[in-house]
C-alpha atoms as an extended CHARMM CRD file, in Angstrom:
* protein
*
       235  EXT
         1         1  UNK       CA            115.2360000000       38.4760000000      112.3510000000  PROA      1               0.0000000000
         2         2  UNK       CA            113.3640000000       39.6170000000      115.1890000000  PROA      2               0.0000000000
         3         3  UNK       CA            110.4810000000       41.5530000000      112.9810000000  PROA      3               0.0000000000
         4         4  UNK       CA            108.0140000000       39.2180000000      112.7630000000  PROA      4               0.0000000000
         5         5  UNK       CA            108.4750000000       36.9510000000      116.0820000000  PROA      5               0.0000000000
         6         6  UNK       CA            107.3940000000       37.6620000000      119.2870000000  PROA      6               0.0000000000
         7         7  UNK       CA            110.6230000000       36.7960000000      121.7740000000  PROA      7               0.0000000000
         8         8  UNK       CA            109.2930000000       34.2940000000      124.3930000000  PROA      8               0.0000000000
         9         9  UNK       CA            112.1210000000       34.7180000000      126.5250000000  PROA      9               0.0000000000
        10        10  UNK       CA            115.7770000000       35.4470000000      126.9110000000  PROA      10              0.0000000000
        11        11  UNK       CA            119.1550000000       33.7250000000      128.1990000000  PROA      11              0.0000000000
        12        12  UNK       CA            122.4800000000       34.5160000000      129.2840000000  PROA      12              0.0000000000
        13        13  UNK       CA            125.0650000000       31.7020000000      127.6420000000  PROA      13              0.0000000000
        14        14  UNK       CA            129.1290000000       32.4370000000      128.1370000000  PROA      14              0.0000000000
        15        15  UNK       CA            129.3510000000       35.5960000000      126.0760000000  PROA      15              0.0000000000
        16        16  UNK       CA            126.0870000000       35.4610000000      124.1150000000  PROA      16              0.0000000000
        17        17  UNK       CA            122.4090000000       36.0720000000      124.4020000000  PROA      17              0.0000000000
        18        18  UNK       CA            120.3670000000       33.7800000000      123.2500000000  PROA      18              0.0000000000
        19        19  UNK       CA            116.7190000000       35.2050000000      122.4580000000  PROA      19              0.0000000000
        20        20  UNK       CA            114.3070000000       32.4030000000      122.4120000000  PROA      20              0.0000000000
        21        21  UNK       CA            111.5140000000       32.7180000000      119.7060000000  PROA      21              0.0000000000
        22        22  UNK       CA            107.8490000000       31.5900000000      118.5900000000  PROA      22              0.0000000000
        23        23  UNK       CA            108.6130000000       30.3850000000      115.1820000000  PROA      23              0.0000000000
        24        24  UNK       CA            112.3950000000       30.6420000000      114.9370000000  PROA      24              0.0000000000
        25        25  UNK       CA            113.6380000000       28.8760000000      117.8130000000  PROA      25              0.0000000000
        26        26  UNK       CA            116.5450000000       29.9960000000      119.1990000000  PROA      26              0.0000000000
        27        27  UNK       CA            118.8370000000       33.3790000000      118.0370000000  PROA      27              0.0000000000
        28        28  UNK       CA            121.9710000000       34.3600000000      118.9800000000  PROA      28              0.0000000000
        29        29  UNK       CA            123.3610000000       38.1250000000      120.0750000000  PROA      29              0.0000000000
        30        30  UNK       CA            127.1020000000       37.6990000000      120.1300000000  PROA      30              0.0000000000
        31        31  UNK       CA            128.9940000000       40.6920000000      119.1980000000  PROA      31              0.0000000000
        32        32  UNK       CA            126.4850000000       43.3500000000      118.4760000000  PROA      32              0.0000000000
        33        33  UNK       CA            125.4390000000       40.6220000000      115.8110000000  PROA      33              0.0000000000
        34        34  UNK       CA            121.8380000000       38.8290000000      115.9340000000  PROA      34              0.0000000000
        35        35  UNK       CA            121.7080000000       35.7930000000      113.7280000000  PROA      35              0.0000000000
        36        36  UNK       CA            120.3540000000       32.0180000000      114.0810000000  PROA      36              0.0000000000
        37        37  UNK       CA            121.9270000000       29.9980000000      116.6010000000  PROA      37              0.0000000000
        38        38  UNK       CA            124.9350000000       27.8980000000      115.4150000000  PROA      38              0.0000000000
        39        39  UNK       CA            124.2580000000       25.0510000000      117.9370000000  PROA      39              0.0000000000
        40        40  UNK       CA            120.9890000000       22.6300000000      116.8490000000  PROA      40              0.0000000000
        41        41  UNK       CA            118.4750000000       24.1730000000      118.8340000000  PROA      41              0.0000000000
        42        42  UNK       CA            116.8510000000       26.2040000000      116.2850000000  PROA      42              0.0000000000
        43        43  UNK       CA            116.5390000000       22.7660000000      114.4560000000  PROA      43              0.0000000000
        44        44  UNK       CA            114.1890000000       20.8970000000      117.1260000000  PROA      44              0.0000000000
        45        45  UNK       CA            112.4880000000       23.9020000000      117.2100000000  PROA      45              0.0000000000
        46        46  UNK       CA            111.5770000000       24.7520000000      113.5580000000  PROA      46              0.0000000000
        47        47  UNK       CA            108.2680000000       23.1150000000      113.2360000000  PROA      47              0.0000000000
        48        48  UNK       CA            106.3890000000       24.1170000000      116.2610000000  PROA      48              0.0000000000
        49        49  UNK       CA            105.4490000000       27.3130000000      118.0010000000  PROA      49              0.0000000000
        50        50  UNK       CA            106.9190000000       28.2990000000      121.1940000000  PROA      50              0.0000000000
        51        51  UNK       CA            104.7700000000       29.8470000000      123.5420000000  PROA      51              0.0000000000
        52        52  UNK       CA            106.9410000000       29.3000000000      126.9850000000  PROA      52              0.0000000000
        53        53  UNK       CA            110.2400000000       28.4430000000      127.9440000000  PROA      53              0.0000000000
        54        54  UNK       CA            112.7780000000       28.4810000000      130.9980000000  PROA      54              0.0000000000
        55        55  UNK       CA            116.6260000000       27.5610000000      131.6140000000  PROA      55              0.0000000000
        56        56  UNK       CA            117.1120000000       24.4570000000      133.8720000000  PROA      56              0.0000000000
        57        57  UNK       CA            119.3810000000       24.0890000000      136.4870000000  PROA      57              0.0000000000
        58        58  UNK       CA            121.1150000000       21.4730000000      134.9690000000  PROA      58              0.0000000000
        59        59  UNK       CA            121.7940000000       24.0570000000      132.1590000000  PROA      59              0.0000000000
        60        60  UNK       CA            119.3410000000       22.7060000000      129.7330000000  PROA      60              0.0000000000
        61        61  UNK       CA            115.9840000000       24.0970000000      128.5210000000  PROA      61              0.0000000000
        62        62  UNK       CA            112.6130000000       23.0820000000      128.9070000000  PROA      62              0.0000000000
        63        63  UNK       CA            110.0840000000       24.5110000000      125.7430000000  PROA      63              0.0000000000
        64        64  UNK       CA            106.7060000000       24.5980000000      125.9460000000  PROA      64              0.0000000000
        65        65  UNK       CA            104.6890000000       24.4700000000      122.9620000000  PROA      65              0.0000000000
        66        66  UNK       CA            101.2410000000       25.4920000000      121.0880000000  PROA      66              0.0000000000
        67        67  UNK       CA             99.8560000000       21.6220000000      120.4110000000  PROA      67              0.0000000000
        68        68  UNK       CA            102.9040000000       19.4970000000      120.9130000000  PROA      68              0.0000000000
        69        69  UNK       CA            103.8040000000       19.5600000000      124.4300000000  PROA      69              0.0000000000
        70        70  UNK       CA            107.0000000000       20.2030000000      126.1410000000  PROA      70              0.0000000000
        71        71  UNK       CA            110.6390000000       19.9410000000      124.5700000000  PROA      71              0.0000000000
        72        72  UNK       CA            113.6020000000       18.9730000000      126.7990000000  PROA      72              0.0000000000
        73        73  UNK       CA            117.0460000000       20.3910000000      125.3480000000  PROA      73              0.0000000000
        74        74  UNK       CA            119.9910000000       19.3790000000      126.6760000000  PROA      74              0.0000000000
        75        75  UNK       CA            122.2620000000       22.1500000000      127.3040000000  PROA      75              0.0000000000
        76        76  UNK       CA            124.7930000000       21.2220000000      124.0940000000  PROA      76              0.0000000000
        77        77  UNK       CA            121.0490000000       21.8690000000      122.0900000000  PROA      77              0.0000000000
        78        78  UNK       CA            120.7460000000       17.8800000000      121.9360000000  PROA      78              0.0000000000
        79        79  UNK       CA            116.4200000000       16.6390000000      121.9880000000  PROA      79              0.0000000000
        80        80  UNK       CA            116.6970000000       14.6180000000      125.0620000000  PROA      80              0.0000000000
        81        81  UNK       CA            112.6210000000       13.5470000000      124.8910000000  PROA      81              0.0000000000
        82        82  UNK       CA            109.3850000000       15.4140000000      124.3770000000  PROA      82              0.0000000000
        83        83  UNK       CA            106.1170000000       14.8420000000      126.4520000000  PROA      83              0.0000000000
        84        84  UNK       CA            103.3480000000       15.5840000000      124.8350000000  PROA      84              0.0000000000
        85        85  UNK       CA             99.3000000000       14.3090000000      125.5640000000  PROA      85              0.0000000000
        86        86  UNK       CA             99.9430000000       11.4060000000      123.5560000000  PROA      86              0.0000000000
        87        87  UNK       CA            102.3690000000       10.3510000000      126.3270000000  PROA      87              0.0000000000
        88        88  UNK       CA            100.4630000000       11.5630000000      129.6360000000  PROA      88              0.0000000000
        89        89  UNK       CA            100.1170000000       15.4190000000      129.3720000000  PROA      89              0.0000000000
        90        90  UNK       CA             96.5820000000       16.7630000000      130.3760000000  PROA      90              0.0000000000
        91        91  UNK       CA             96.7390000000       19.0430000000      126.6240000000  PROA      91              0.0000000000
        92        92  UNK       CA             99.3230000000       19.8980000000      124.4130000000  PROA      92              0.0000000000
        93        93  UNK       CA             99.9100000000       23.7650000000      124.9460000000  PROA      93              0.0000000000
        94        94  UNK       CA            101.7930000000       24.6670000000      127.7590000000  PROA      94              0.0000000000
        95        95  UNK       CA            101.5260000000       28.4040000000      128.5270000000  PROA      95              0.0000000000
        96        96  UNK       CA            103.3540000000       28.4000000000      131.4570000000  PROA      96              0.0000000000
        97        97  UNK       CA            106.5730000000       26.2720000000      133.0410000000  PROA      97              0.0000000000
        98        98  UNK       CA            108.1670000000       26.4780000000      136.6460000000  PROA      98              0.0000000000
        99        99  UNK       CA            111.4290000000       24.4340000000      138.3340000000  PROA      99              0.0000000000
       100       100  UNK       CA            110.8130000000       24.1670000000      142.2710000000  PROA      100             0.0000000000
       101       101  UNK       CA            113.6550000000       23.2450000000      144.5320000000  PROA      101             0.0000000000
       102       102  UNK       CA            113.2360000000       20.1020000000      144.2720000000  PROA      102             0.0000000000
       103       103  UNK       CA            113.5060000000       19.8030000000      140.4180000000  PROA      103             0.0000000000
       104       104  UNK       CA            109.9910000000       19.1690000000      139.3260000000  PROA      104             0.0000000000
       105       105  UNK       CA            108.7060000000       20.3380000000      137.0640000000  PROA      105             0.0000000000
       106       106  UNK       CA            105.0960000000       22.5260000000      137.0570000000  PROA      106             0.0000000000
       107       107  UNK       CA            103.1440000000       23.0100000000      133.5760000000  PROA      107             0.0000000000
       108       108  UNK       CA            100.6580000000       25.5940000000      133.3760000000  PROA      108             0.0000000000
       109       109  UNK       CA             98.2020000000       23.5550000000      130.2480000000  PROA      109             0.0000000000
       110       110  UNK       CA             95.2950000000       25.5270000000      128.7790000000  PROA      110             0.0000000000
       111       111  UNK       CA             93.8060000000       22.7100000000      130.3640000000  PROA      111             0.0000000000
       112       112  UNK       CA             95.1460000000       22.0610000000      134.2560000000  PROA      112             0.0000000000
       113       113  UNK       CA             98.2950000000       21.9160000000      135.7170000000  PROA      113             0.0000000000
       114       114  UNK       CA            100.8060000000       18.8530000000      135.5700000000  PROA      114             0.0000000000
       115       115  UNK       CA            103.5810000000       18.1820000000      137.5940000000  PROA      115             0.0000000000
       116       116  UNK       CA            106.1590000000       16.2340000000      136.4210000000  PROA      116             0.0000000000
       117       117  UNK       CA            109.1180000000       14.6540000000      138.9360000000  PROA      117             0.0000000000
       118       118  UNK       CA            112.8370000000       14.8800000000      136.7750000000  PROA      118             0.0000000000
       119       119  UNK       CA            114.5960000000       13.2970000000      139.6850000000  PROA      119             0.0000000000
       120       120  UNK       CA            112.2750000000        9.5560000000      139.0030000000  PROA      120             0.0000000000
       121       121  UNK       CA            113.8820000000        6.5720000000      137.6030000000  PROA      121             0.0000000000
       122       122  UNK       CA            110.7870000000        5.2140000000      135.5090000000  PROA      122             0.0000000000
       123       123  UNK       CA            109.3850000000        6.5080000000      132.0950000000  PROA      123             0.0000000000
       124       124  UNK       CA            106.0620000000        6.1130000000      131.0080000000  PROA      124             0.0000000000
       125       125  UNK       CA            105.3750000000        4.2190000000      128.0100000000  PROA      125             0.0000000000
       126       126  UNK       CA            101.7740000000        4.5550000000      126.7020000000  PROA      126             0.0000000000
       127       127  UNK       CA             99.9550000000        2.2650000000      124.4850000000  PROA      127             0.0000000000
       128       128  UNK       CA             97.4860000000        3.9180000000      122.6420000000  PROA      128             0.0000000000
       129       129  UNK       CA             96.7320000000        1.5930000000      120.0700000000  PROA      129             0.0000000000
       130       130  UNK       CA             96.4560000000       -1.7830000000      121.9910000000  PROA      130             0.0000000000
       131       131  UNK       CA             99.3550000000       -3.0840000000      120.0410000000  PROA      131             0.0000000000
       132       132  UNK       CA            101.4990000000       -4.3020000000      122.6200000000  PROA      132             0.0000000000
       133       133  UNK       CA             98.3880000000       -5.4920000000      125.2050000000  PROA      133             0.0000000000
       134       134  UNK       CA             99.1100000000       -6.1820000000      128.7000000000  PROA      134             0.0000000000
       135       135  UNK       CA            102.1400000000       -6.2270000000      129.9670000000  PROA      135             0.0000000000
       136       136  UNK       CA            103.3090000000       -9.3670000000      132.4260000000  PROA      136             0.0000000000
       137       137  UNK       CA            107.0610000000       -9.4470000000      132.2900000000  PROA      137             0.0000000000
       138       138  UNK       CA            110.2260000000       -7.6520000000      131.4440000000  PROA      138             0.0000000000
       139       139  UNK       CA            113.6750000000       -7.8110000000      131.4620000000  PROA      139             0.0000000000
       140       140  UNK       CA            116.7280000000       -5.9630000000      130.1160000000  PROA      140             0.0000000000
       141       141  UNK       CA            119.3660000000       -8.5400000000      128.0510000000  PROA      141             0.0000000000
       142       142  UNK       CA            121.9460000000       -7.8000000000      126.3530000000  PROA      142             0.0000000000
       143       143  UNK       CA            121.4700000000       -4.1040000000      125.6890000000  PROA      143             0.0000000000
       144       144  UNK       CA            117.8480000000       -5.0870000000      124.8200000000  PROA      144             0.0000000000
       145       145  UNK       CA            114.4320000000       -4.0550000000      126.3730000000  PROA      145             0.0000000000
       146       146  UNK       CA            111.9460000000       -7.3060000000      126.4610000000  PROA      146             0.0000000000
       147       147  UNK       CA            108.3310000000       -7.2200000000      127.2480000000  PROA      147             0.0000000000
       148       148  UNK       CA            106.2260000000       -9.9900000000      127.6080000000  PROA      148             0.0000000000
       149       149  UNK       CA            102.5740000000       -9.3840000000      127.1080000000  PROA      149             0.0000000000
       150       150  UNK       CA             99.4050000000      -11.1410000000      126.2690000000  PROA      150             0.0000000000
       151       151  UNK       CA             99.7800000000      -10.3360000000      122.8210000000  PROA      151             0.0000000000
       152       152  UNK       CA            103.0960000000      -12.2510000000      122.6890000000  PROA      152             0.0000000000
       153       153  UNK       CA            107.3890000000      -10.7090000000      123.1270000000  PROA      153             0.0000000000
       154       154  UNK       CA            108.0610000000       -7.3450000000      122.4260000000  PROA      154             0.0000000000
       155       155  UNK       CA            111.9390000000       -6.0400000000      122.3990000000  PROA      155             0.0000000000
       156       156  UNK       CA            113.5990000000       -2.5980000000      121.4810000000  PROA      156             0.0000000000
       157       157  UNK       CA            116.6240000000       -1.5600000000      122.0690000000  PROA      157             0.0000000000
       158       158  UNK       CA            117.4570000000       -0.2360000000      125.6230000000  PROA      158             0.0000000000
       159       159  UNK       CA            117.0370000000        3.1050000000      126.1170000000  PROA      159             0.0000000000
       160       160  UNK       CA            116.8380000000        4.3320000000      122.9930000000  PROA      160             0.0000000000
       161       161  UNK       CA            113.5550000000        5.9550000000      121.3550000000  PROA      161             0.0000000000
       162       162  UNK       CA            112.8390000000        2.8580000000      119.1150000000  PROA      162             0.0000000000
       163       163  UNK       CA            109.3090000000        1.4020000000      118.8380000000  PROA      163             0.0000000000
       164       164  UNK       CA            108.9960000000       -1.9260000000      120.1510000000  PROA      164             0.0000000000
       165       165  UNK       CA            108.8800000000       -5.0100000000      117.6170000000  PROA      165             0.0000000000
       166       166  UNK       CA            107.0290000000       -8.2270000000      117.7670000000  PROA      166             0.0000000000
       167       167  UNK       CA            109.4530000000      -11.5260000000      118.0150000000  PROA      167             0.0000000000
       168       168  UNK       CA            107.8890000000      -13.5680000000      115.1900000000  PROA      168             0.0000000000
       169       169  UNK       CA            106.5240000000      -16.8790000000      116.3400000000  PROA      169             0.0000000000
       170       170  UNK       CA            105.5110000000      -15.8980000000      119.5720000000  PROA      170             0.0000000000
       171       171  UNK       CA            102.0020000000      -14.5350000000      119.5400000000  PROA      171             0.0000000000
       172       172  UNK       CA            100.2240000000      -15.4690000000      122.3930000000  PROA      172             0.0000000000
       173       173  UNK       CA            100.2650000000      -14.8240000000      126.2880000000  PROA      173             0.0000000000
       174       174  UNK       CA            103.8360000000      -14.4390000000      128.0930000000  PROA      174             0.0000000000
       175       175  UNK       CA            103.9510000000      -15.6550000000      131.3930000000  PROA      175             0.0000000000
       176       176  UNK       CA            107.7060000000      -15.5480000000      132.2150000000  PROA      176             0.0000000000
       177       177  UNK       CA            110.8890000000      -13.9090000000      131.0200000000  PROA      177             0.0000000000
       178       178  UNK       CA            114.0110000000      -15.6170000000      132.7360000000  PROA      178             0.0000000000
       179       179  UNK       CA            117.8720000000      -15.3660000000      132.3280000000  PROA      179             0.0000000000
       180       180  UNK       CA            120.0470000000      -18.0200000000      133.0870000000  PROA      180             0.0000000000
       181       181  UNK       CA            123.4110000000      -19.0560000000      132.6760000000  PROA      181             0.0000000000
       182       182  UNK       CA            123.3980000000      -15.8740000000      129.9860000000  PROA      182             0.0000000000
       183       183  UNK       CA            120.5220000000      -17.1730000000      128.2800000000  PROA      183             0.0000000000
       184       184  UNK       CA            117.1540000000      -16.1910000000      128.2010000000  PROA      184             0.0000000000
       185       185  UNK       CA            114.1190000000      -17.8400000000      128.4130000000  PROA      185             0.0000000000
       186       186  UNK       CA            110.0950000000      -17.1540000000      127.8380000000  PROA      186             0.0000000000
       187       187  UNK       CA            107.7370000000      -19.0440000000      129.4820000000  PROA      187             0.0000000000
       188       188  UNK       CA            104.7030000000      -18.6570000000      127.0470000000  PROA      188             0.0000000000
       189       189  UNK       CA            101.4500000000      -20.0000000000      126.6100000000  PROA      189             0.0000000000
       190       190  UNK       CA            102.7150000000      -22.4900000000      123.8400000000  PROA      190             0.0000000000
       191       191  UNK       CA            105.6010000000      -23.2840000000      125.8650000000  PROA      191             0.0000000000
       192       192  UNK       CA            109.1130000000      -22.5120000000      126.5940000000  PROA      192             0.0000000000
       193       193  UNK       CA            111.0570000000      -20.1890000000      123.9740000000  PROA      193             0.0000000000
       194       194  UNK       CA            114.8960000000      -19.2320000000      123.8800000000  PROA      194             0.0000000000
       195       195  UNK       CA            115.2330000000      -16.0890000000      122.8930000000  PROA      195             0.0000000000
       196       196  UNK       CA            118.2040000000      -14.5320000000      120.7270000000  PROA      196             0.0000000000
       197       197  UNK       CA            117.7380000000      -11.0420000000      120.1950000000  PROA      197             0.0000000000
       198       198  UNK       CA            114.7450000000      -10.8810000000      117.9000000000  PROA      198             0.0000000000
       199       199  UNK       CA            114.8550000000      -14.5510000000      117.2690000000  PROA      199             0.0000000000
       200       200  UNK       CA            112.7470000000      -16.9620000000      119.4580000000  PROA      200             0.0000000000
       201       201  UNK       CA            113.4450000000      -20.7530000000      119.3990000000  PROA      201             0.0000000000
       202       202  UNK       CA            110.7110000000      -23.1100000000      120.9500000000  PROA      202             0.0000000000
       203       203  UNK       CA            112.1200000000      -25.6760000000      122.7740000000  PROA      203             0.0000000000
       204       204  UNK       CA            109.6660000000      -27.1940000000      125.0110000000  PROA      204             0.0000000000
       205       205  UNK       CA            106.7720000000      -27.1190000000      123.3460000000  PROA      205             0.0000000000
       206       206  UNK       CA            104.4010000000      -28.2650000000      126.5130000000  PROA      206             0.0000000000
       207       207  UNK       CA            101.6340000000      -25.3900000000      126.9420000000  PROA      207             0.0000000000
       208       208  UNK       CA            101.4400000000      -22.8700000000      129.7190000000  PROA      208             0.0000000000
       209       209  UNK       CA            105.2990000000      -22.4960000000      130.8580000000  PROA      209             0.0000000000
       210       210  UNK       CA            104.7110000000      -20.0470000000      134.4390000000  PROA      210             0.0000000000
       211       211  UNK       CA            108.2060000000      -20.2530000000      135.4730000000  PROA      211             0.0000000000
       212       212  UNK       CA            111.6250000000      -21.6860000000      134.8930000000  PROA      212             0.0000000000
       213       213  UNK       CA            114.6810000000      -22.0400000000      137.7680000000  PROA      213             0.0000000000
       214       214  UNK       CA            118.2070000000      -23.4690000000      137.7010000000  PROA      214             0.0000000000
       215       215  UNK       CA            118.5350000000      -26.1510000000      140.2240000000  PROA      215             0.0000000000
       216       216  UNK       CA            121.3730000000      -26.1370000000      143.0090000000  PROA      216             0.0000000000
       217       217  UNK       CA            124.0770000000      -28.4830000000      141.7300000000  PROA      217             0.0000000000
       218       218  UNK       CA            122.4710000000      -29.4750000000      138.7280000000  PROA      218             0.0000000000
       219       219  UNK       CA            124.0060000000      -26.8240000000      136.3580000000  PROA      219             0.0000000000
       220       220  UNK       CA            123.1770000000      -29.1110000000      133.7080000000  PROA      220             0.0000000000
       221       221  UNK       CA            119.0810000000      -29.3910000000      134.2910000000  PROA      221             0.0000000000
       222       222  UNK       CA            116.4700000000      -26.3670000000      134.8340000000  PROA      222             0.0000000000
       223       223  UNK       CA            113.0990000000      -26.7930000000      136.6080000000  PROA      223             0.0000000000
       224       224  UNK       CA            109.8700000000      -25.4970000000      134.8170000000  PROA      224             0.0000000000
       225       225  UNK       CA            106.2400000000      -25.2400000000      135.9570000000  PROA      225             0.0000000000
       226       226  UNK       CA            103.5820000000      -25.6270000000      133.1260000000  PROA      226             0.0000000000
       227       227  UNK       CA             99.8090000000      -26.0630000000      133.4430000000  PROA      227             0.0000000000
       228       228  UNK       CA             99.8860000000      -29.6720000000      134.3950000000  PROA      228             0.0000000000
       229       229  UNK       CA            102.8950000000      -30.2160000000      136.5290000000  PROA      229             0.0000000000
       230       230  UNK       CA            106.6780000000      -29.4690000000      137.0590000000  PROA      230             0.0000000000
       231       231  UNK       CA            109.0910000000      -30.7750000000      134.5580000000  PROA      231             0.0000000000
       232       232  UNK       CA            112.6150000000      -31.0910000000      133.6620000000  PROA      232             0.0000000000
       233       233  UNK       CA            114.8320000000      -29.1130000000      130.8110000000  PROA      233             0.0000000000
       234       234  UNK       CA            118.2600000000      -30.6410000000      130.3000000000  PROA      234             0.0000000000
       235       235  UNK       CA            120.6680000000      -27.9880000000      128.4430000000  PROA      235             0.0000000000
């Protein structure tokens, strides 16, 4: 198995060794035996070529690869998300990968160094192909990502891996996205939508809805600003 691979490097897992390779991802020595590992790394592995890779603290692993980035494995061999140039790396082969004390994480590229911070809360979502436009608003509801942009309401599902998907019926510019009373509303261009999952109801169709608010002992009436004034909502 190990003939025609060059071993990249090697780990120590419970009673095992677990050689990691170029083109066969991961291999396991248990028992004086050598044979493909019977977790799934080898299978996130199989069509890319390894040229780095380290053991994280955490007990997962971090590959780098020759033109598709970095690979984060969790330490049961699950693909918790790759990072690649598409999605803010400098270049896509990573020749060299460290873990400081603090958890970041240091690329050697064949083009610069990146540093990338584990420990942060936020993700970065790129846009490449202008199809989701500027973004003005967002909001997590019910298990659901929205994003209100000038293009019109995006949603996916929350954290997940899911492209996000234009609500039909509102293209246009977003200008608010507003729960209330377990409902939630987008202030749009066209006017004010109620959303339900990926269905969006106009209900005030006066242009240029900036804002909506409940209104302190009036659990009955909600107060919106459009383009030429404030007005009422009764719901």
């Amino acid at each position: 198995l190990l003939k025609d691979v060059l071993v990249i490097n090697i780990f120590k897992e419970n009673n095992e060794l677990l050689f990691l390779t170029n083109k066969k991802g991961f291999l396991s020595f248990k028992n004086n035996v050598l044979s493909h590992s019977e977790d799934s790394y080898k299978n996130k592995l199989r069509d890319v070529v390894v040229y780095s890779g380290i053991k994280l603290k955490d007990g997962g692993f971090l590959i780098g690869t020759i033109s598709n980035g970095i690979i984060f494995l969790s330490s049961t061999g699950e693909l918790n998300y790759q990072i690649n140039q598409t999605s803010g790396l400098s270049n896509n082969t990573v020749l060299s990968i460290f873990e400081d004390i603090d958890n970041n994480i240091w690329l050697g590229l064949d083009n610069g160094i990146n540093c990338i911070n584990m420990d942060s809360p936020f993700r970065i979502y790129n846009d490449d192909k202008g199809s989701l436009g500027t973004i003005y608003q967002s909001i997590i509801f019910k298990e659901n990502l929205y994003l209100g942009t000038n293009q019109g309401l995006f949603y996916k599902k929350n954290n997940t891996k899911d492209k996000f998907t234009f609500i039909q019926n509102t293209k246009g510019q977003v200008w608010s996205l507003v729960e209330i009373n377990n409902q939630l509303f987008c202030g749009h261009n066209s006017g004010t939508f109620l959303i339900d999952g990926d269905k969006a109801e106009l209900i005030v169709n006066i242009e240029g809805t900036w804002d909506i608010k409940p209104i302190e002992n009036y659990p009955n009436l909600l107060l919106q600003g459009n383009y030429n004034g404030p007005y009422l909502i009764h719901i």
